[in-house]
PDB file of C-alpha atoms in Angstrom:
ATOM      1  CA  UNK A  25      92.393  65.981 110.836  1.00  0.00           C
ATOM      2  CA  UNK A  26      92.505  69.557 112.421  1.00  0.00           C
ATOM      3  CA  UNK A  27      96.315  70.324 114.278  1.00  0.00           C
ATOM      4  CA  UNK A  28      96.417  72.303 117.584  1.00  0.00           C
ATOM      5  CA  UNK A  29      97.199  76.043 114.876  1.00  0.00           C
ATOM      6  CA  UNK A  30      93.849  74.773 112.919  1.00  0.00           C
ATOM      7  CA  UNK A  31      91.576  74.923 116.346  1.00  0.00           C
ATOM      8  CA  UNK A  32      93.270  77.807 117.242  1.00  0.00           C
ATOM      9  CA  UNK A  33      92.704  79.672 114.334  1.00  0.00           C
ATOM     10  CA  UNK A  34      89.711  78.557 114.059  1.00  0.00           C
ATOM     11  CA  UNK A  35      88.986  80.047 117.138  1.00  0.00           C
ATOM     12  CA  UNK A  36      90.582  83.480 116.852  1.00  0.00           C
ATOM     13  CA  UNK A  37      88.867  83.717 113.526  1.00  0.00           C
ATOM     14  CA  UNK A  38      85.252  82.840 115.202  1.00  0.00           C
ATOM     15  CA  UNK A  39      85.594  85.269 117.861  1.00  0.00           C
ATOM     16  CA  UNK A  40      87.431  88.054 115.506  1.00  0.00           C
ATOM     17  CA  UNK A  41      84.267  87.464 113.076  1.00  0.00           C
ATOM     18  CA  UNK A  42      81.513  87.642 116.250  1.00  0.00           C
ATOM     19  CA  UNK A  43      82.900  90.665 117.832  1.00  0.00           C
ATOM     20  CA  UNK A  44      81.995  92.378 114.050  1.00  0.00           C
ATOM     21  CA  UNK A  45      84.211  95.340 115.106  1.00  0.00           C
ATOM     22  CA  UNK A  46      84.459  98.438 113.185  1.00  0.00           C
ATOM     23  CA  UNK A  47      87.724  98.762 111.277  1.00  0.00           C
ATOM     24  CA  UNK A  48      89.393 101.813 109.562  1.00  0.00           C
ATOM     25  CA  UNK A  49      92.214 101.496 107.627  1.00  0.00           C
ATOM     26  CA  UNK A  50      94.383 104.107 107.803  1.00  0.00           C
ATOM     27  CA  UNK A  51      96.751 104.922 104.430  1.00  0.00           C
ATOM     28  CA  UNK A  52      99.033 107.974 103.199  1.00  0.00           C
ATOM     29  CA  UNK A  53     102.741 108.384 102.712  1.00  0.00           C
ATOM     30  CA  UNK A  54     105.803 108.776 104.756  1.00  0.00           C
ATOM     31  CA  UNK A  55     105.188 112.148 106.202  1.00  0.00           C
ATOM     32  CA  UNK A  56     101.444 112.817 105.428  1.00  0.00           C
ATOM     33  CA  UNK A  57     100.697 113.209 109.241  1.00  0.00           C
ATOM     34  CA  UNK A  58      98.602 109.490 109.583  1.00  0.00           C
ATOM     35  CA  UNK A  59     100.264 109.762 113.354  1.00  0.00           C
ATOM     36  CA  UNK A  60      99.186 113.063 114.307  1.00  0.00           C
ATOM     37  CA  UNK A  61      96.052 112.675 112.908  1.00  0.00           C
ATOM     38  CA  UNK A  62      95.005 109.020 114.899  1.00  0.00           C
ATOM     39  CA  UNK A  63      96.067 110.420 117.560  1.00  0.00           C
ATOM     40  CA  UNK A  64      92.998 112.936 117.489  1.00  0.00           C
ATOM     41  CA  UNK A  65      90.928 110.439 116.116  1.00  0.00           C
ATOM     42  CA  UNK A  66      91.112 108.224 119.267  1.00  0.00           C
ATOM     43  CA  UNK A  67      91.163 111.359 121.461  1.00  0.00           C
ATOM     44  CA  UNK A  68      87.917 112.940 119.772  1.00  0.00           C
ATOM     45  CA  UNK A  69      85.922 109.308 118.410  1.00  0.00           C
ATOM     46  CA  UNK A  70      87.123 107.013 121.516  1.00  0.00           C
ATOM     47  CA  UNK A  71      88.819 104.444 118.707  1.00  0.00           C
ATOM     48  CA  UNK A  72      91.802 102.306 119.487  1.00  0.00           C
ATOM     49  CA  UNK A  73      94.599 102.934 117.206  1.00  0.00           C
ATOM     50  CA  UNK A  74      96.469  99.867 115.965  1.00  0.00           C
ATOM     51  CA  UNK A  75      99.783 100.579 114.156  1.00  0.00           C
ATOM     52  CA  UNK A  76     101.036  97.205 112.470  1.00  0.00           C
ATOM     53  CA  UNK A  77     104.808  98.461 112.906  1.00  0.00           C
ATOM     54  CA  UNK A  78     104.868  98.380 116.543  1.00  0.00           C
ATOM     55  CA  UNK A  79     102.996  95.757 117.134  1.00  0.00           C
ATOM     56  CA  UNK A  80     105.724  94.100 115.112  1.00  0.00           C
ATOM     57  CA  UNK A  81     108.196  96.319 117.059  1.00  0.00           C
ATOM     58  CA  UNK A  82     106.792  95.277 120.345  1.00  0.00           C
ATOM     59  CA  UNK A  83     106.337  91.499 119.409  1.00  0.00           C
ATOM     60  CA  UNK A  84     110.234  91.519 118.889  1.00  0.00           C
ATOM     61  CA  UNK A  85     110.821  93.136 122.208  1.00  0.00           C
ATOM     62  CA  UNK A  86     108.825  90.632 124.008  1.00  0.00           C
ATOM     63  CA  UNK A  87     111.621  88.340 123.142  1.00  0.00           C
ATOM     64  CA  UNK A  88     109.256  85.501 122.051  1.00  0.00           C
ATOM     65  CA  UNK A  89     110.066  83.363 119.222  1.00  0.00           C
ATOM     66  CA  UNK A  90     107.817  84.659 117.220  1.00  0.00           C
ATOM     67  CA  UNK A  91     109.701  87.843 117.685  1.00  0.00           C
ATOM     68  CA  UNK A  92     112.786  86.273 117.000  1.00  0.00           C
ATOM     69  CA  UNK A  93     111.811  85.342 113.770  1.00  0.00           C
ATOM     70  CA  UNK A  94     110.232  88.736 112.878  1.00  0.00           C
ATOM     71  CA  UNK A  95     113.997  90.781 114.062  1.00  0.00           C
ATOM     72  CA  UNK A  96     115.670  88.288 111.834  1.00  0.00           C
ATOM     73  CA  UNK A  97     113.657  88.549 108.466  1.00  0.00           C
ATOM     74  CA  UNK A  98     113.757  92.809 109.130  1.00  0.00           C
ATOM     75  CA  UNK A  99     117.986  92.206 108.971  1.00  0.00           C
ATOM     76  CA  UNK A 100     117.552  90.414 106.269  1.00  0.00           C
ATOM     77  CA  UNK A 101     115.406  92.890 104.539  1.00  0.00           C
ATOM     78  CA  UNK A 102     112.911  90.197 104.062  1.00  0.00           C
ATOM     79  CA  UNK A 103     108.967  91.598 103.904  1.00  0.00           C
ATOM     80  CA  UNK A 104     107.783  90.084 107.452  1.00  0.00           C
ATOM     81  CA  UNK A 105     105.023  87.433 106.054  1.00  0.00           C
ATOM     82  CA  UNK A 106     101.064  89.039 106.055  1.00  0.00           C
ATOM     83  CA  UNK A 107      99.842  86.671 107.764  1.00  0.00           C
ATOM     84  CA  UNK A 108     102.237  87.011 111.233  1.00  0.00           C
ATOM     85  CA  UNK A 109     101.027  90.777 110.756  1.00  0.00           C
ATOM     86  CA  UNK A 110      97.376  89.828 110.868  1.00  0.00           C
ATOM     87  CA  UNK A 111      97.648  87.661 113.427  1.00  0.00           C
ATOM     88  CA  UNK A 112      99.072  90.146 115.478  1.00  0.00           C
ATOM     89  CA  UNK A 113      96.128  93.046 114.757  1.00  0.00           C
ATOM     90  CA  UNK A 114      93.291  89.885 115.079  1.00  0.00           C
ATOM     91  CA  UNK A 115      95.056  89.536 118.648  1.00  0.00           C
ATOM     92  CA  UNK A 116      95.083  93.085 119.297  1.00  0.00           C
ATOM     93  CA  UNK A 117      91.624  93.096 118.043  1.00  0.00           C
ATOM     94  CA  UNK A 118      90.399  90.915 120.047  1.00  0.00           C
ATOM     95  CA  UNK A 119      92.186  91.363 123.367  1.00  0.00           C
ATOM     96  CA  UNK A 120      90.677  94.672 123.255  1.00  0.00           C
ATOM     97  CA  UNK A 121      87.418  95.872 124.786  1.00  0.00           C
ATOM     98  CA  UNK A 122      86.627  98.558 122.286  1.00  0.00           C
ATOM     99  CA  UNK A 123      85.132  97.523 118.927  1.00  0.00           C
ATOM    100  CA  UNK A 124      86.482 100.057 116.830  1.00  0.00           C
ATOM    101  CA  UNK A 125      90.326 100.231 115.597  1.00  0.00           C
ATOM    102  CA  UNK A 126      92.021 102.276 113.186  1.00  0.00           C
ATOM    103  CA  UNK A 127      94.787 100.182 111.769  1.00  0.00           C
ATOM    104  CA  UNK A 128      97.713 102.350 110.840  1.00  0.00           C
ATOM    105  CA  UNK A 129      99.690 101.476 107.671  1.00  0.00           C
ATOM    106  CA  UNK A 130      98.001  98.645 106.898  1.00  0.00           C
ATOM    107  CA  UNK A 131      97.694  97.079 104.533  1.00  0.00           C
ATOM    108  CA  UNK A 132     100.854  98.210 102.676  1.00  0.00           C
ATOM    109  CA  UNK A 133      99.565  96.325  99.680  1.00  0.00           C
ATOM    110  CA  UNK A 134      97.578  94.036  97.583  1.00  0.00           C
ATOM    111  CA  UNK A 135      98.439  90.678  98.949  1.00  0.00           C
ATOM    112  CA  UNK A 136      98.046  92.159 102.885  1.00  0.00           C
ATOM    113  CA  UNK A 137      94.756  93.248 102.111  1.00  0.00           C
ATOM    114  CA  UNK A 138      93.775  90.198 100.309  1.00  0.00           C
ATOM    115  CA  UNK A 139      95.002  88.142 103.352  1.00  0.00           C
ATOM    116  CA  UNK A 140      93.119  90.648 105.724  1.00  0.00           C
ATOM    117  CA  UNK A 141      89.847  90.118 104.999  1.00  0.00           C
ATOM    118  CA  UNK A 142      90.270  86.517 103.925  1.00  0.00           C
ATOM    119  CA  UNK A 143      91.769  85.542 107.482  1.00  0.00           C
ATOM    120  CA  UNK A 144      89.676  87.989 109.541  1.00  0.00           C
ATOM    121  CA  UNK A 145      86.650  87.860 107.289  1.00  0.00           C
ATOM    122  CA  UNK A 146      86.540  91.864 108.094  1.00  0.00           C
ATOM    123  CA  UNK A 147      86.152  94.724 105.777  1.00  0.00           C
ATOM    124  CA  UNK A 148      87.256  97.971 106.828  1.00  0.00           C
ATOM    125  CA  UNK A 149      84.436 100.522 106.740  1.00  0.00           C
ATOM    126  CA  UNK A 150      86.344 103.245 104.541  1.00  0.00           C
ATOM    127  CA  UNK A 151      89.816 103.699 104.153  1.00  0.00           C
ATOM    128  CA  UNK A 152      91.082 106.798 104.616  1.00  0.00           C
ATOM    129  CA  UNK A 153      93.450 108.403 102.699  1.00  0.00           C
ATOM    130  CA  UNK A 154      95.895 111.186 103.988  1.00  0.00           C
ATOM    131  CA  UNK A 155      96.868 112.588 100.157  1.00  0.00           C
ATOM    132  CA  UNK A 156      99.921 114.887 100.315  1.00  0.00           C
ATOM    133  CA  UNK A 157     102.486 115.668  97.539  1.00  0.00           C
ATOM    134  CA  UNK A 158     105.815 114.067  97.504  1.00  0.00           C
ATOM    135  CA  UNK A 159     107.367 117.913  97.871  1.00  0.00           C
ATOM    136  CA  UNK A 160     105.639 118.613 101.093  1.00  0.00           C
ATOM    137  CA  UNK A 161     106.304 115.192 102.610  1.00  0.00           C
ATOM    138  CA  UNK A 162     110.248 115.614 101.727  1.00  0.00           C
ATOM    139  CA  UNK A 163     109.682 119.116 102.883  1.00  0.00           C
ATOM    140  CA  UNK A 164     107.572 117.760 106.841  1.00  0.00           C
ATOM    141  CA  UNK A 165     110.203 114.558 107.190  1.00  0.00           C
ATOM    142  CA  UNK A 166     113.280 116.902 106.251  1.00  0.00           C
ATOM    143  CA  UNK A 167     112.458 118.872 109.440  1.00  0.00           C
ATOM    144  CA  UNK A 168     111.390 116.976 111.755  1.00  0.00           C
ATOM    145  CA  UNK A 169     114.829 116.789 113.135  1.00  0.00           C
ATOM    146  CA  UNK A 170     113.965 113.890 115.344  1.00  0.00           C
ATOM    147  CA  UNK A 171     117.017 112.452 114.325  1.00  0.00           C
ATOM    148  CA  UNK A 172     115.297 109.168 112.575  1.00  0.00           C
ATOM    149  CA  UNK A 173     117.845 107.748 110.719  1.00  0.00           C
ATOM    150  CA  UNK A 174     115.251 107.187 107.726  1.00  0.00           C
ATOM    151  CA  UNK A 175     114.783 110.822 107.745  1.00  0.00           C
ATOM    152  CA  UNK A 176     117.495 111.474 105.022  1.00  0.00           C
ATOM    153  CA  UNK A 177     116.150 112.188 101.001  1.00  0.00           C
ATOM    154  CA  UNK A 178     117.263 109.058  99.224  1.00  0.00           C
ATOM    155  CA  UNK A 179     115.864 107.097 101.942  1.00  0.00           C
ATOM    156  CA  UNK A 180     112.702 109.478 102.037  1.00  0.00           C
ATOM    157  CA  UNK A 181     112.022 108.849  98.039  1.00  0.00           C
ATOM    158  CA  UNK A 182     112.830 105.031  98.327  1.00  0.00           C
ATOM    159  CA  UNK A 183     110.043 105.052 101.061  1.00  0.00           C
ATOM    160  CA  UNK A 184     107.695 107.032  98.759  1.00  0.00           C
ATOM    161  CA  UNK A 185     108.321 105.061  95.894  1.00  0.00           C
ATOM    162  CA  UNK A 186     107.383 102.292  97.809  1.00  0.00           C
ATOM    163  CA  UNK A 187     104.582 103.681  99.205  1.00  0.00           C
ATOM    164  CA  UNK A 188     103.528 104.702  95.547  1.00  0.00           C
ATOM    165  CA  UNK A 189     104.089 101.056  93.874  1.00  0.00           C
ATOM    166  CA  UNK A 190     102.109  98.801  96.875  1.00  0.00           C
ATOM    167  CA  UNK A 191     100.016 101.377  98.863  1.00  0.00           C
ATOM    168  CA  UNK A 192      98.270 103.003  96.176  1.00  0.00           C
ATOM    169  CA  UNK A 193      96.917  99.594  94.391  1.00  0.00           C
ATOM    170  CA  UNK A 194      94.892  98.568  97.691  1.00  0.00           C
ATOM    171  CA  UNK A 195      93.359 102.405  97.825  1.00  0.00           C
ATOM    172  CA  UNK A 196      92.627 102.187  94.260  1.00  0.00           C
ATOM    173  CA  UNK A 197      90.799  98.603  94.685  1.00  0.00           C
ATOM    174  CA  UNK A 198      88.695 100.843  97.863  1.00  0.00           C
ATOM    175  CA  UNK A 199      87.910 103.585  95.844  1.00  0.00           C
ATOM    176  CA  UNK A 200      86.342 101.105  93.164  1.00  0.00           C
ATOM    177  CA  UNK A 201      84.343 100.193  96.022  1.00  0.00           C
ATOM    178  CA  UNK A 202      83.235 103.298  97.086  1.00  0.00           C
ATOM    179  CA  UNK A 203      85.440 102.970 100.369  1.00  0.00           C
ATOM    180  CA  UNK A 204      87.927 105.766  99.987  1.00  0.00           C
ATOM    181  CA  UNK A 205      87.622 109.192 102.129  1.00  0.00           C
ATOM    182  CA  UNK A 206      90.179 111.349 100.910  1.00  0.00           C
ATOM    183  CA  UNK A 207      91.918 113.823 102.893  1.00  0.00           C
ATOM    184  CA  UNK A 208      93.987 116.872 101.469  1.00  0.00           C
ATOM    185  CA  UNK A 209      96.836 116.180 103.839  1.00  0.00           C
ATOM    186  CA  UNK A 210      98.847 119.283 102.561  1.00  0.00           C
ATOM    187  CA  UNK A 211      96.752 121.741 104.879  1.00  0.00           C
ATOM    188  CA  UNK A 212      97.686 122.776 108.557  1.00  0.00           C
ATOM    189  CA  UNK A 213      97.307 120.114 111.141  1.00  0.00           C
ATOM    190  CA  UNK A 214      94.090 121.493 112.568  1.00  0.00           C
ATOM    191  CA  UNK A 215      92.729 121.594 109.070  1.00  0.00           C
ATOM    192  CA  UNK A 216      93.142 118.475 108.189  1.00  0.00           C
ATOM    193  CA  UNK A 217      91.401 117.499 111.336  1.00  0.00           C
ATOM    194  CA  UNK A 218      88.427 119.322 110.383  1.00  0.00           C
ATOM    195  CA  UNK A 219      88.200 117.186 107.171  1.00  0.00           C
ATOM    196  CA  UNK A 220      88.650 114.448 109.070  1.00  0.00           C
ATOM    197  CA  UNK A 221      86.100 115.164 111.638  1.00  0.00           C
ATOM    198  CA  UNK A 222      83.574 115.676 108.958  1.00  0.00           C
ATOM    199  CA  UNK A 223      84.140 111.854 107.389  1.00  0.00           C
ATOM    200  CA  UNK A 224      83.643 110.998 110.991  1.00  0.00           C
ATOM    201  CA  UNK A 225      80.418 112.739 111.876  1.00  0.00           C
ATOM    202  CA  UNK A 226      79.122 111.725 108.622  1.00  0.00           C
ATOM    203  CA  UNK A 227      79.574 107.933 109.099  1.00  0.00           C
ATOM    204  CA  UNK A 228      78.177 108.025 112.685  1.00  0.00           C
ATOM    205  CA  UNK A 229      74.936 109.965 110.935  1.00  0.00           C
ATOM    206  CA  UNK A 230      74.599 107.580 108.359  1.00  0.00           C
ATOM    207  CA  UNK A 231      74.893 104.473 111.661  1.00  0.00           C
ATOM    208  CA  UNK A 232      72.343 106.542 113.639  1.00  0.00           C
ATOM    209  CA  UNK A 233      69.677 106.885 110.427  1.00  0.00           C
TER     210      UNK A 233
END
């Protein structure tokens, strides 16, 4: 017998599938410039950028009780669960009227992207990796001067080890697919965006063929 969050998933998950949007997953390590580098994405390709921390961020400011639950596992310093993450991008997904996203540090590993495109039934196009070495990431985050609390070194390492141990799996299990566009991430801003304008122009060729 289906409950009311069976129908409804079942519909979100129908209309997710239908709308067969295009979606880019978006990976590289504290500091590699991911931000900076959507940001011109969506001003130069006309994609939506989705980052799965503030949607989390703004799902606890709404005050719901979803939201609730999500502030309370973070001050715990409990992983938030992947599948309230997903739901969130499939509802960002689908309340929007583009059709392609670029979802920003996500997945952050293995089990998120296994949940991903189990729940959504949606593989990204390409992931693409922003690859930068640990020394200039320390060195970019170290003066940034934004006064981020995280922006210290031991906190800077334990967020690259991190990103080391779960990230790099799910780009590894892309690359065996042939899914990874790598990006040296070490080289001036407008650099980088060249490289990244190329992976662009060269997917939209390949569409238009």
């Amino acid at each position: 017998m289906g409950t009311v969050v069976d129908a409804a998933n079942k519909k979100a998950n129908g209309s997710i599938a239908e709308k067969k949007p295009t979606v880019i997953f978006v990976l590289g390590g504290p500091g590699s410039g991911k931000g900076t580098q959507c940001a011109n994405i969506v001003q130069h390709f006309g994609y939506t950028h989705l980052s799965a921390g503030d949607l989390l961020r703004a799902e606890i400011k709404s005050g719901s009780e979803n939201g609730t639950m999500i502030q309370n596992m973070i001050k715990e310093g409990k992983i938030v669960p992947s599948e309230v993450t997903i739901k969130l991008l499939q509802k960002a997904i689908q309340e929007n009227g583009n059709d392609k996203f670029l979802i920003d540090g996500f997945p952050r590993n293995e089990e998120n992207r296994a949940a991903f495109e189990e729940v959504t039934k949606i593989e990204p196009e390409f992931v693409l990796f922003f690859d930068c070495s640990e020394e200039e990431m320390e060195r970019r985050l170290l003066g940034r001067n934004q006064g981020r609390e995280d922006d210290n070194i031991e906190t800077i390492r334990k967020r690259f080890n991190v990103f080391l141990e779960s990230s790099l799996p799910v780009v590894q299990y892309y690359e065996s697919k042939g899914k990874v566009r790598k990006i040296d991430a070490a080289k001036p801003i407008e650099e980088v965006f060249e490289a990244v304008k190329a992976v662009f122009k060269a997917k939209d060729e390949k569409a238009a063929a």
